[in-house]
Amino acid sequence: MGVPFGAALLSLALDLCFGEPPARLHPVVAMGRYLNLKGALLARARRPRARLAAGFGFVALGAALSGGLAWGVQRGAQRLPDPARRPLLACALAPLFSVRALLTAGGAVRDALAAGDLTAARRLLGWHLVSRETAGLTPSEVAGAAVASLAENLTDSITAPLLYAAAFGLPGAAVYRFVNTADAVLGYRTPALEHFGRAAARADDLLSFVPARLSGGLLLLALTLAGGDARAAWRGLKRDARRTPSPNGGVTMALAAAGLGVRLEKRGVYVLNAAGRAPTAADIGRAQQLVGAALGLGMLGWWLLGSARARA
């Protein structure tokens, strides 16, 4: 059973008004604590096959625990009268996606760049938006990394959790959020994690496939309604989406690069819209607006679909 639209809308309002809950109450923080227990398994499993199996079991157990706890909350909410059911579902769903934190992080980098404080912009970028080393990035690289992160996180932090909540309820959103967090923690090609984190990386690729394409469609529609060059964005998608390591992140990143007319580059990894101009702080603001518009269009689509089903 999916989360009702009214509860999702209330959860969005809670996120926009109050932001993230305290760490001690945040389910994603709890997921991170679980994932940090990986050291004991890595110490025992030293061969590639053993690490592959251990990683699969570790991620599967975490996903089952996350989904099971969310199922218990949703089950308990269903037993409550309607006036209490939706607020409880909304409070449980809100920490599983992140709109205010994402847009605020982008705005902080934008403001620092606009003020000419490159050191602060690099620090804020590395603290909130990317895992790469930021100390040597130029202003345009900082702006480009922020734009790319906003575009990619439209799927990871917003569209996918809400889509899985609509389709499978709180358990769906919780399982997705755990898998996505596990990929962020474990999905690195280092000697220790190359095999152990493979299950998390593959599961995240699978679960994000449809949401990433939905996010791309919402971005295209947002660009069209804003008077942007949707045709250029579509050409950029077809040309560059496969240039990134992620089979899903490249969809929204390529669309944003071409739609905004900017060149997005991660040294030695990818170049998107190579003929575009160097991004600036203003482009971060434009990317924030696109993310917000895509979210609004997605919620409108959810409501229209629900209304059509109710009339059928």
PDB file of C-alpha atoms in Angstrom:
ATOM      1  CA  MET A   1       0.000   0.000   0.000  1.00  0.00           C
ATOM      2  CA  GLY A   2       1.477   3.325  -1.037  1.00  0.00           C
ATOM      3  CA  VAL A   3       1.660   6.436   1.070  1.00  0.00           C
ATOM      4  CA  PRO A   4      -1.381   8.665   0.332  1.00  0.00           C
ATOM      5  CA  PHE A   5      -0.723  11.860  -1.577  1.00  0.00           C
ATOM      6  CA  GLY A   6      -1.945  13.980   1.362  1.00  0.00           C
ATOM      7  CA  ALA A   7       0.588  12.395   3.706  1.00  0.00           C
ATOM      8  CA  ALA A   8       3.384  12.879   1.140  1.00  0.00           C
ATOM      9  CA  LEU A   9       2.439  16.517   0.646  1.00  0.00           C
ATOM     10  CA  LEU A  10       2.457  17.059   4.417  1.00  0.00           C
ATOM     11  CA  SER A  11       5.886  15.362   4.661  1.00  0.00           C
ATOM     12  CA  LEU A  12       7.183  17.736   1.987  1.00  0.00           C
ATOM     13  CA  ALA A  13       5.848  20.701   3.945  1.00  0.00           C
ATOM     14  CA  LEU A  14       7.532  19.405   7.107  1.00  0.00           C
ATOM     15  CA  ASP A  15      10.855  19.029   5.297  1.00  0.00           C
ATOM     16  CA  LEU A  16      10.676  22.492   3.734  1.00  0.00           C
ATOM     17  CA  CYS A  17       9.672  24.162   7.016  1.00  0.00           C
ATOM     18  CA  PHE A  18      11.857  22.311   9.512  1.00  0.00           C
ATOM     19  CA  GLY A  19      14.547  20.476   7.544  1.00  0.00           C
ATOM     20  CA  GLU A  20      16.283  17.385   8.867  1.00  0.00           C
ATOM     21  CA  PRO A  21      15.325  15.926  12.271  1.00  0.00           C
ATOM     22  CA  PRO A  22      17.944  15.644  15.047  1.00  0.00           C
ATOM     23  CA  ALA A  23      20.609  13.022  14.383  1.00  0.00           C
ATOM     24  CA  ARG A  24      19.408  10.812  17.232  1.00  0.00           C
ATOM     25  CA  LEU A  25      15.994  10.555  15.535  1.00  0.00           C
ATOM     26  CA  HIS A  26      17.142  10.447  11.914  1.00  0.00           C
ATOM     27  CA  PRO A  27      16.639   7.050  10.234  1.00  0.00           C
ATOM     28  CA  VAL A  28      19.366   7.706   7.642  1.00  0.00           C
ATOM     29  CA  VAL A  29      21.849   8.415  10.448  1.00  0.00           C
ATOM     30  CA  ALA A  30      20.869   5.065  11.973  1.00  0.00           C
ATOM     31  CA  MET A  31      21.452   3.420   8.592  1.00  0.00           C
ATOM     32  CA  GLY A  32      24.895   5.004   8.491  1.00  0.00           C
ATOM     33  CA  ARG A  33      25.722   3.635  11.927  1.00  0.00           C
ATOM     34  CA  TYR A  34      24.778   0.162  10.787  1.00  0.00           C
ATOM     35  CA  LEU A  35      26.913   0.499   7.648  1.00  0.00           C
ATOM     36  CA  ASN A  36      29.879   1.571   9.740  1.00  0.00           C
ATOM     37  CA  LEU A  37      29.876  -1.917  11.283  1.00  0.00           C
ATOM     38  CA  LYS A  38      31.406  -3.218   8.055  1.00  0.00           C
ATOM     39  CA  GLY A  39      34.904  -3.345   9.553  1.00  0.00           C
ATOM     40  CA  ALA A  40      34.333  -6.618  11.416  1.00  0.00           C
ATOM     41  CA  LEU A  41      33.149  -8.377   8.261  1.00  0.00           C
ATOM     42  CA  LEU A  42      35.999  -6.981   6.169  1.00  0.00           C
ATOM     43  CA  ALA A  43      38.491  -8.262   8.742  1.00  0.00           C
ATOM     44  CA  ARG A  44      37.089 -11.797   8.528  1.00  0.00           C
ATOM     45  CA  ALA A  45      36.395 -12.007   4.799  1.00  0.00           C
ATOM     46  CA  ARG A  46      39.694 -11.526   2.975  1.00  0.00           C
ATOM     47  CA  ARG A  47      39.157 -13.302  -0.339  1.00  0.00           C
ATOM     48  CA  PRO A  48      37.124 -11.660  -3.142  1.00  0.00           C
ATOM     49  CA  ARG A  49      34.359 -14.267  -3.132  1.00  0.00           C
ATOM     50  CA  ALA A  50      34.056 -14.134   0.632  1.00  0.00           C
ATOM     51  CA  ARG A  51      33.843 -10.354   0.565  1.00  0.00           C
ATOM     52  CA  LEU A  52      31.260 -10.456  -2.215  1.00  0.00           C
ATOM     53  CA  ALA A  53      29.079 -12.825  -0.198  1.00  0.00           C
ATOM     54  CA  ALA A  54      29.601 -10.905   3.026  1.00  0.00           C
ATOM     55  CA  GLY A  55      28.718  -7.639   1.343  1.00  0.00           C
ATOM     56  CA  PHE A  56      25.568  -9.094  -0.159  1.00  0.00           C
ATOM     57  CA  GLY A  57      24.417 -10.455   3.203  1.00  0.00           C
ATOM     58  CA  PHE A  58      25.304  -7.226   4.992  1.00  0.00           C
ATOM     59  CA  VAL A  59      23.311  -5.076   2.571  1.00  0.00           C
ATOM     60  CA  ALA A  60      20.394  -7.508   2.396  1.00  0.00           C
ATOM     61  CA  LEU A  61      20.121  -7.589   6.184  1.00  0.00           C
ATOM     62  CA  GLY A  62      20.230  -3.808   6.442  1.00  0.00           C
ATOM     63  CA  ALA A  63      17.579  -3.425   3.738  1.00  0.00           C
ATOM     64  CA  ALA A  64      15.367  -6.002   5.478  1.00  0.00           C
ATOM     65  CA  LEU A  65      15.728  -4.247   8.831  1.00  0.00           C
ATOM     66  CA  SER A  66      14.980  -0.842   7.296  1.00  0.00           C
ATOM     67  CA  GLY A  67      11.975  -2.121   5.401  1.00  0.00           C
ATOM     68  CA  GLY A  68      10.716  -4.126   8.345  1.00  0.00           C
ATOM     69  CA  LEU A  69      10.837  -1.196  10.758  1.00  0.00           C
ATOM     70  CA  ALA A  70       9.108   1.033   8.210  1.00  0.00           C
ATOM     71  CA  TRP A  71       6.447  -1.630   7.677  1.00  0.00           C
ATOM     72  CA  GLY A  72       5.823  -1.705  11.422  1.00  0.00           C
ATOM     73  CA  VAL A  73       5.371   2.074  11.518  1.00  0.00           C
ATOM     74  CA  GLN A  74       3.036   2.025   8.528  1.00  0.00           C
ATOM     75  CA  ARG A  75       1.085  -0.883   9.999  1.00  0.00           C
ATOM     76  CA  GLY A  76       0.686   0.975  13.258  1.00  0.00           C
ATOM     77  CA  ALA A  77      -0.432   4.126  11.437  1.00  0.00           C
ATOM     78  CA  GLN A  78      -3.124   2.210   9.565  1.00  0.00           C
ATOM     79  CA  ARG A  79      -4.766   1.323  12.857  1.00  0.00           C
ATOM     80  CA  LEU A  80      -5.148   4.959  13.832  1.00  0.00           C
ATOM     81  CA  PRO A  81      -8.108   7.170  12.877  1.00  0.00           C
ATOM     82  CA  ASP A  82      -7.575   9.161   9.692  1.00  0.00           C
ATOM     83  CA  PRO A  83      -6.799  12.536  11.378  1.00  0.00           C
ATOM     84  CA  ALA A  84      -3.816  10.921  13.153  1.00  0.00           C
ATOM     85  CA  ARG A  85      -2.760   8.505  10.408  1.00  0.00           C
ATOM     86  CA  ARG A  86      -1.538  11.026   7.858  1.00  0.00           C
ATOM     87  CA  PRO A  87       0.584  13.124  10.255  1.00  0.00           C
ATOM     88  CA  LEU A  88       2.318   9.977  11.520  1.00  0.00           C
ATOM     89  CA  LEU A  89       3.030   8.768   7.994  1.00  0.00           C
ATOM     90  CA  ALA A  90       4.240  12.245   7.044  1.00  0.00           C
ATOM     91  CA  CYS A  91       6.617  12.442  10.011  1.00  0.00           C
ATOM     92  CA  ALA A  92       8.026   9.000   9.165  1.00  0.00           C
ATOM     93  CA  LEU A  93       8.426   9.748   5.462  1.00  0.00           C
ATOM     94  CA  ALA A  94       9.958  13.242   5.686  1.00  0.00           C
ATOM     95  CA  PRO A  95      13.471  12.094   6.809  1.00  0.00           C
ATOM     96  CA  LEU A  96      13.635   9.595   3.932  1.00  0.00           C
ATOM     97  CA  PHE A  97      13.979  12.327   1.312  1.00  0.00           C
ATOM     98  CA  SER A  98      15.757  15.658   1.401  1.00  0.00           C
ATOM     99  CA  VAL A  99      14.655  18.809  -0.380  1.00  0.00           C
ATOM    100  CA  ARG A 100      15.486  21.653   1.969  1.00  0.00           C
ATOM    101  CA  ALA A 101      18.930  20.300   2.878  1.00  0.00           C
ATOM    102  CA  LEU A 102      19.854  19.781  -0.794  1.00  0.00           C
ATOM    103  CA  LEU A 103      18.722  23.229  -1.921  1.00  0.00           C
ATOM    104  CA  THR A 104      20.263  24.894   1.134  1.00  0.00           C
ATOM    105  CA  ALA A 105      23.603  23.182   0.479  1.00  0.00           C
ATOM    106  CA  GLY A 106      23.567  24.354  -3.116  1.00  0.00           C
ATOM    107  CA  GLY A 107      22.672  27.866  -2.005  1.00  0.00           C
ATOM    108  CA  ALA A 108      25.544  27.977   0.472  1.00  0.00           C
ATOM    109  CA  VAL A 109      28.071  27.112  -2.251  1.00  0.00           C
ATOM    110  CA  ARG A 110      26.436  29.607  -4.618  1.00  0.00           C
ATOM    111  CA  ASP A 111      26.586  32.439  -2.081  1.00  0.00           C
ATOM    112  CA  ALA A 112      30.223  31.756  -1.196  1.00  0.00           C
ATOM    113  CA  LEU A 113      31.223  31.741  -4.864  1.00  0.00           C
ATOM    114  CA  ALA A 114      29.251  34.898  -5.583  1.00  0.00           C
ATOM    115  CA  ALA A 115      31.028  36.612  -2.694  1.00  0.00           C
ATOM    116  CA  GLY A 116      34.415  35.591  -4.100  1.00  0.00           C
ATOM    117  CA  ASP A 117      35.214  33.283  -1.179  1.00  0.00           C
ATOM    118  CA  LEU A 118      36.599  30.288  -3.064  1.00  0.00           C
ATOM    119  CA  THR A 119      38.000  28.642   0.091  1.00  0.00           C
ATOM    120  CA  ALA A 120      34.578  28.621   1.748  1.00  0.00           C
ATOM    121  CA  ALA A 121      32.909  27.460  -1.473  1.00  0.00           C
ATOM    122  CA  ARG A 122      35.290  24.515  -1.741  1.00  0.00           C
ATOM    123  CA  ARG A 123      34.767  23.606   1.915  1.00  0.00           C
ATOM    124  CA  LEU A 124      30.967  23.790   1.670  1.00  0.00           C
ATOM    125  CA  LEU A 125      30.962  21.778  -1.539  1.00  0.00           C
ATOM    126  CA  GLY A 126      33.021  18.999   0.031  1.00  0.00           C
ATOM    127  CA  TRP A 127      31.076  19.074   3.277  1.00  0.00           C
ATOM    128  CA  HIS A 128      27.569  18.939   1.845  1.00  0.00           C
ATOM    129  CA  LEU A 129      27.473  17.858  -1.796  1.00  0.00           C
ATOM    130  CA  VAL A 130      30.398  15.784  -3.099  1.00  0.00           C
ATOM    131  CA  SER A 131      32.846  13.161  -1.866  1.00  0.00           C
ATOM    132  CA  ARG A 132      35.708  14.166  -4.162  1.00  0.00           C
ATOM    133  CA  GLU A 133      38.699  16.249  -3.055  1.00  0.00           C
ATOM    134  CA  THR A 134      37.782  19.924  -3.473  1.00  0.00           C
ATOM    135  CA  ALA A 135      40.948  21.761  -2.351  1.00  0.00           C
ATOM    136  CA  GLY A 136      42.298  22.344  -5.866  1.00  0.00           C
ATOM    137  CA  LEU A 137      39.086  23.086  -7.730  1.00  0.00           C
ATOM    138  CA  THR A 138      38.742  26.297  -9.718  1.00  0.00           C
ATOM    139  CA  PRO A 139      35.646  28.503  -9.277  1.00  0.00           C
ATOM    140  CA  SER A 140      34.050  27.083 -12.422  1.00  0.00           C
ATOM    141  CA  GLU A 141      34.798  23.529 -11.275  1.00  0.00           C
ATOM    142  CA  VAL A 142      33.189  24.246  -7.901  1.00  0.00           C
ATOM    143  CA  ALA A 143      30.106  25.665  -9.620  1.00  0.00           C
ATOM    144  CA  GLY A 144      29.991  22.732 -12.025  1.00  0.00           C
ATOM    145  CA  ALA A 145      30.296  20.170  -9.238  1.00  0.00           C
ATOM    146  CA  ALA A 146      27.436  21.842  -7.356  1.00  0.00           C
ATOM    147  CA  VAL A 147      25.227  21.857 -10.473  1.00  0.00           C
ATOM    148  CA  ALA A 148      26.038  18.190 -11.152  1.00  0.00           C
ATOM    149  CA  SER A 149      25.311  17.218  -7.542  1.00  0.00           C
ATOM    150  CA  LEU A 150      21.975  19.046  -7.546  1.00  0.00           C
ATOM    151  CA  ALA A 151      20.983  17.292 -10.769  1.00  0.00           C
ATOM    152  CA  GLU A 152      22.054  13.838  -9.586  1.00  0.00           C
ATOM    153  CA  ASN A 153      20.451  14.245  -6.178  1.00  0.00           C
ATOM    154  CA  LEU A 154      17.118  15.136  -7.741  1.00  0.00           C
ATOM    155  CA  THR A 155      16.880  11.367  -8.222  1.00  0.00           C
ATOM    156  CA  ASP A 156      18.696  10.076  -5.141  1.00  0.00           C
ATOM    157  CA  SER A 157      17.319  12.446  -2.534  1.00  0.00           C
ATOM    158  CA  ILE A 158      13.898  13.390  -3.903  1.00  0.00           C
ATOM    159  CA  THR A 159      12.311  11.559  -6.824  1.00  0.00           C
ATOM    160  CA  ALA A 160      13.260   7.984  -5.963  1.00  0.00           C
ATOM    161  CA  PRO A 161      12.213   7.989  -2.277  1.00  0.00           C
ATOM    162  CA  LEU A 162       8.905   9.673  -3.160  1.00  0.00           C
ATOM    163  CA  LEU A 163       8.265   7.307  -6.075  1.00  0.00           C
ATOM    164  CA  TYR A 164       8.893   4.242  -3.924  1.00  0.00           C
ATOM    165  CA  ALA A 165       6.726   5.722  -1.174  1.00  0.00           C
ATOM    166  CA  ALA A 166       3.899   6.194  -3.686  1.00  0.00           C
ATOM    167  CA  ALA A 167       4.261   2.658  -5.046  1.00  0.00           C
ATOM    168  CA  PHE A 168       5.242   0.615  -1.976  1.00  0.00           C
ATOM    169  CA  GLY A 169       4.625   2.831   1.041  1.00  0.00           C
ATOM    170  CA  LEU A 170       7.088   3.592   3.801  1.00  0.00           C
ATOM    171  CA  PRO A 171       8.897   0.233   3.407  1.00  0.00           C
ATOM    172  CA  GLY A 172       9.646   1.009  -0.239  1.00  0.00           C
ATOM    173  CA  ALA A 173      11.065   4.437   0.586  1.00  0.00           C
ATOM    174  CA  ALA A 174      13.082   3.056   3.517  1.00  0.00           C
ATOM    175  CA  VAL A 175      14.596   0.198   1.516  1.00  0.00           C
ATOM    176  CA  TYR A 176      15.563   2.565  -1.299  1.00  0.00           C
ATOM    177  CA  ARG A 177      17.093   5.049   1.114  1.00  0.00           C
ATOM    178  CA  PHE A 178      19.120   2.312   2.794  1.00  0.00           C
ATOM    179  CA  VAL A 179      20.420   0.936  -0.508  1.00  0.00           C
ATOM    180  CA  ASN A 180      21.299   4.424  -1.750  1.00  0.00           C
ATOM    181  CA  THR A 181      23.104   5.195   1.526  1.00  0.00           C
ATOM    182  CA  ALA A 182      24.910   1.855   1.355  1.00  0.00           C
ATOM    183  CA  ASP A 183      26.145   2.668  -2.147  1.00  0.00           C
ATOM    184  CA  ALA A 184      27.421   6.044  -0.895  1.00  0.00           C
ATOM    185  CA  VAL A 185      29.295   4.355   1.965  1.00  0.00           C
ATOM    186  CA  LEU A 186      30.428   1.097   0.342  1.00  0.00           C
ATOM    187  CA  GLY A 187      30.349   1.622  -3.424  1.00  0.00           C
ATOM    188  CA  TYR A 188      34.020   2.453  -3.960  1.00  0.00           C
ATOM    189  CA  ARG A 189      36.566   0.600  -6.074  1.00  0.00           C
ATOM    190  CA  THR A 190      39.170   0.377  -3.348  1.00  0.00           C
ATOM    191  CA  PRO A 191      40.961  -2.874  -2.460  1.00  0.00           C
ATOM    192  CA  ALA A 192      38.805  -3.251   0.657  1.00  0.00           C
ATOM    193  CA  LEU A 193      35.434  -2.332  -0.835  1.00  0.00           C
ATOM    194  CA  GLU A 194      35.631  -3.333  -4.504  1.00  0.00           C
ATOM    195  CA  HIS A 195      33.949  -6.695  -3.860  1.00  0.00           C
ATOM    196  CA  PHE A 196      32.267  -6.010  -0.518  1.00  0.00           C
ATOM    197  CA  GLY A 197      30.408  -2.973  -1.857  1.00  0.00           C
ATOM    198  CA  ARG A 198      29.405  -4.467  -5.195  1.00  0.00           C
ATOM    199  CA  ALA A 199      25.986  -5.603  -3.976  1.00  0.00           C
ATOM    200  CA  ALA A 200      25.153  -2.100  -2.747  1.00  0.00           C
ATOM    201  CA  ALA A 201      26.309  -0.517  -6.027  1.00  0.00           C
ATOM    202  CA  ARG A 202      24.373  -2.938  -8.229  1.00  0.00           C
ATOM    203  CA  ALA A 203      21.232  -2.705  -6.093  1.00  0.00           C
ATOM    204  CA  ASP A 204      21.360   1.082  -6.203  1.00  0.00           C
ATOM    205  CA  ASP A 205      21.794   1.031  -9.989  1.00  0.00           C
ATOM    206  CA  LEU A 206      18.746  -1.216 -10.308  1.00  0.00           C
ATOM    207  CA  LEU A 207      16.483   0.677  -7.904  1.00  0.00           C
ATOM    208  CA  SER A 208      17.447   4.079  -9.344  1.00  0.00           C
ATOM    209  CA  PHE A 209      16.928   3.134 -13.005  1.00  0.00           C
ATOM    210  CA  VAL A 210      13.270   4.152 -13.321  1.00  0.00           C
ATOM    211  CA  PRO A 211      13.430   7.139 -10.918  1.00  0.00           C
ATOM    212  CA  ALA A 212      16.397   8.598 -12.825  1.00  0.00           C
ATOM    213  CA  ARG A 213      14.480   8.519 -16.093  1.00  0.00           C
ATOM    214  CA  LEU A 214      11.431   9.997 -14.397  1.00  0.00           C
ATOM    215  CA  SER A 215      13.662  12.765 -13.008  1.00  0.00           C
ATOM    216  CA  GLY A 216      15.000  13.352 -16.510  1.00  0.00           C
ATOM    217  CA  GLY A 217      11.490  13.711 -17.881  1.00  0.00           C
ATOM    218  CA  LEU A 218      10.577  16.167 -15.127  1.00  0.00           C
ATOM    219  CA  LEU A 219      13.718  18.206 -15.833  1.00  0.00           C
ATOM    220  CA  LEU A 220      12.893  18.349 -19.532  1.00  0.00           C
ATOM    221  CA  LEU A 221       9.361  19.500 -18.756  1.00  0.00           C
ATOM    222  CA  ALA A 222      10.641  22.088 -16.272  1.00  0.00           C
ATOM    223  CA  LEU A 223      13.099  23.410 -18.869  1.00  0.00           C
ATOM    224  CA  THR A 224      10.340  23.626 -21.475  1.00  0.00           C
ATOM    225  CA  LEU A 225       7.965  25.516 -19.174  1.00  0.00           C
ATOM    226  CA  ALA A 226      10.764  27.881 -18.165  1.00  0.00           C
ATOM    227  CA  GLY A 227      11.486  28.736 -21.787  1.00  0.00           C
ATOM    228  CA  GLY A 228      14.788  26.849 -21.817  1.00  0.00           C
ATOM    229  CA  ASP A 229      16.274  24.934 -24.725  1.00  0.00           C
ATOM    230  CA  ALA A 230      14.696  21.520 -24.184  1.00  0.00           C
ATOM    231  CA  ARG A 231      15.923  20.315 -27.589  1.00  0.00           C
ATOM    232  CA  ALA A 232      19.527  21.037 -26.634  1.00  0.00           C
ATOM    233  CA  ALA A 233      18.956  19.238 -23.340  1.00  0.00           C
ATOM    234  CA  TRP A 234      17.584  16.197 -25.179  1.00  0.00           C
ATOM    235  CA  ARG A 235      20.560  16.155 -27.535  1.00  0.00           C
ATOM    236  CA  GLY A 236      22.877  16.417 -24.531  1.00  0.00           C
ATOM    237  CA  LEU A 237      21.118  13.497 -22.880  1.00  0.00           C
ATOM    238  CA  LYS A 238      21.580  11.245 -25.902  1.00  0.00           C
ATOM    239  CA  ARG A 239      25.199  12.334 -26.360  1.00  0.00           C
ATOM    240  CA  ASP A 240      26.525  12.398 -22.791  1.00  0.00           C
ATOM    241  CA  ALA A 241      24.363  10.325 -20.426  1.00  0.00           C
ATOM    242  CA  ARG A 242      26.689   7.319 -20.677  1.00  0.00           C
ATOM    243  CA  ARG A 243      29.872   9.286 -20.072  1.00  0.00           C
ATOM    244  CA  THR A 244      29.516   9.184 -16.274  1.00  0.00           C
ATOM    245  CA  PRO A 245      30.392   6.130 -14.148  1.00  0.00           C
ATOM    246  CA  SER A 246      26.803   5.941 -12.904  1.00  0.00           C
ATOM    247  CA  PRO A 247      24.283   4.596 -15.448  1.00  0.00           C
ATOM    248  CA  ASN A 248      21.621   6.733 -13.744  1.00  0.00           C
ATOM    249  CA  GLY A 249      23.347   9.907 -12.548  1.00  0.00           C
ATOM    250  CA  GLY A 250      24.407  10.709 -16.098  1.00  0.00           C
ATOM    251  CA  VAL A 251      20.782  11.127 -17.177  1.00  0.00           C
ATOM    252  CA  THR A 252      19.987  14.175 -15.071  1.00  0.00           C
ATOM    253  CA  MET A 253      23.527  15.543 -15.139  1.00  0.00           C
ATOM    254  CA  ALA A 254      23.697  15.489 -18.944  1.00  0.00           C
ATOM    255  CA  LEU A 255      20.265  17.123 -19.172  1.00  0.00           C
ATOM    256  CA  ALA A 256      21.243  19.854 -16.728  1.00  0.00           C
ATOM    257  CA  ALA A 257      24.541  20.540 -18.474  1.00  0.00           C
ATOM    258  CA  ALA A 258      23.011  20.920 -21.925  1.00  0.00           C
ATOM    259  CA  GLY A 259      19.844  22.596 -20.676  1.00  0.00           C
ATOM    260  CA  LEU A 260      21.807  25.248 -18.799  1.00  0.00           C
ATOM    261  CA  GLY A 261      24.385  25.508 -21.569  1.00  0.00           C
ATOM    262  CA  VAL A 262      27.327  24.776 -19.264  1.00  0.00           C
ATOM    263  CA  ARG A 263      30.285  22.411 -19.349  1.00  0.00           C
ATOM    264  CA  LEU A 264      30.362  20.001 -16.400  1.00  0.00           C
ATOM    265  CA  GLU A 265      33.697  18.285 -15.818  1.00  0.00           C
ATOM    266  CA  LYS A 266      35.133  15.977 -13.205  1.00  0.00           C
ATOM    267  CA  ARG A 267      38.856  15.742 -13.890  1.00  0.00           C
ATOM    268  CA  GLY A 268      39.821  12.405 -15.369  1.00  0.00           C
ATOM    269  CA  VAL A 269      36.277  11.039 -15.061  1.00  0.00           C
ATOM    270  CA  TYR A 270      33.821  12.786 -17.384  1.00  0.00           C
ATOM    271  CA  VAL A 271      33.087  15.889 -19.442  1.00  0.00           C
ATOM    272  CA  LEU A 272      29.450  16.732 -20.176  1.00  0.00           C
ATOM    273  CA  ASN A 273      28.402  19.272 -22.825  1.00  0.00           C
ATOM    274  CA  ALA A 274      32.038  19.876 -23.730  1.00  0.00           C
ATOM    275  CA  ALA A 275      31.208  22.883 -25.931  1.00  0.00           C
ATOM    276  CA  GLY A 276      29.306  24.656 -23.141  1.00  0.00           C
ATOM    277  CA  ARG A 277      30.515  27.704 -21.265  1.00  0.00           C
ATOM    278  CA  ALA A 278      32.185  27.579 -17.850  1.00  0.00           C
ATOM    279  CA  PRO A 279      29.550  27.443 -15.076  1.00  0.00           C
ATOM    280  CA  THR A 280      29.221  30.241 -12.521  1.00  0.00           C
ATOM    281  CA  ALA A 281      27.519  30.812  -9.193  1.00  0.00           C
ATOM    282  CA  ALA A 282      24.405  31.978 -11.047  1.00  0.00           C
ATOM    283  CA  ASP A 283      24.120  28.559 -12.692  1.00  0.00           C
ATOM    284  CA  ILE A 284      23.877  26.921  -9.277  1.00  0.00           C
ATOM    285  CA  GLY A 285      20.850  29.102  -8.627  1.00  0.00           C
ATOM    286  CA  ARG A 286      19.364  28.086 -11.968  1.00  0.00           C
ATOM    287  CA  ALA A 287      19.937  24.424 -11.127  1.00  0.00           C
ATOM    288  CA  GLN A 288      18.187  24.933  -7.770  1.00  0.00           C
ATOM    289  CA  GLN A 289      15.196  26.409  -9.586  1.00  0.00           C
ATOM    290  CA  LEU A 290      15.095  23.464 -11.987  1.00  0.00           C
ATOM    291  CA  VAL A 291      15.172  20.956  -9.127  1.00  0.00           C
ATOM    292  CA  GLY A 292      12.368  22.794  -7.345  1.00  0.00           C
ATOM    293  CA  ALA A 293      10.283  22.993 -10.531  1.00  0.00           C
ATOM    294  CA  ALA A 294      10.826  19.292 -11.265  1.00  0.00           C
ATOM    295  CA  LEU A 295       9.670  18.420  -7.739  1.00  0.00           C
ATOM    296  CA  GLY A 296       6.563  20.571  -8.133  1.00  0.00           C
ATOM    297  CA  LEU A 297       5.724  18.937 -11.465  1.00  0.00           C
ATOM    298  CA  GLY A 298       6.240  15.487  -9.978  1.00  0.00           C
ATOM    299  CA  MET A 299       3.884  16.203  -7.082  1.00  0.00           C
ATOM    300  CA  LEU A 300       1.325  17.627  -9.515  1.00  0.00           C
ATOM    301  CA  GLY A 301       1.556  14.459 -11.591  1.00  0.00           C
ATOM    302  CA  TRP A 302       1.078  12.312  -8.477  1.00  0.00           C
ATOM    303  CA  TRP A 303      -2.047  14.284  -7.557  1.00  0.00           C
ATOM    304  CA  LEU A 304      -3.496  14.133 -11.068  1.00  0.00           C
ATOM    305  CA  LEU A 305      -2.878  10.380 -11.266  1.00  0.00           C
ATOM    306  CA  GLY A 306      -4.517   9.844  -7.887  1.00  0.00           C
ATOM    307  CA  SER A 307      -7.521  11.974  -8.882  1.00  0.00           C
ATOM    308  CA  ALA A 308      -7.929  10.028 -12.122  1.00  0.00           C
ATOM    309  CA  ARG A 309      -7.870   6.725 -10.248  1.00  0.00           C
ATOM    310  CA  ALA A 310     -10.426   7.988  -7.748  1.00  0.00           C
ATOM    311  CA  ARG A 311     -12.831   8.924 -10.548  1.00  0.00           C
ATOM    312  CA  ALA A 312     -12.353   5.626 -12.394  1.00  0.00           C
TER     313      ALA A 312
END
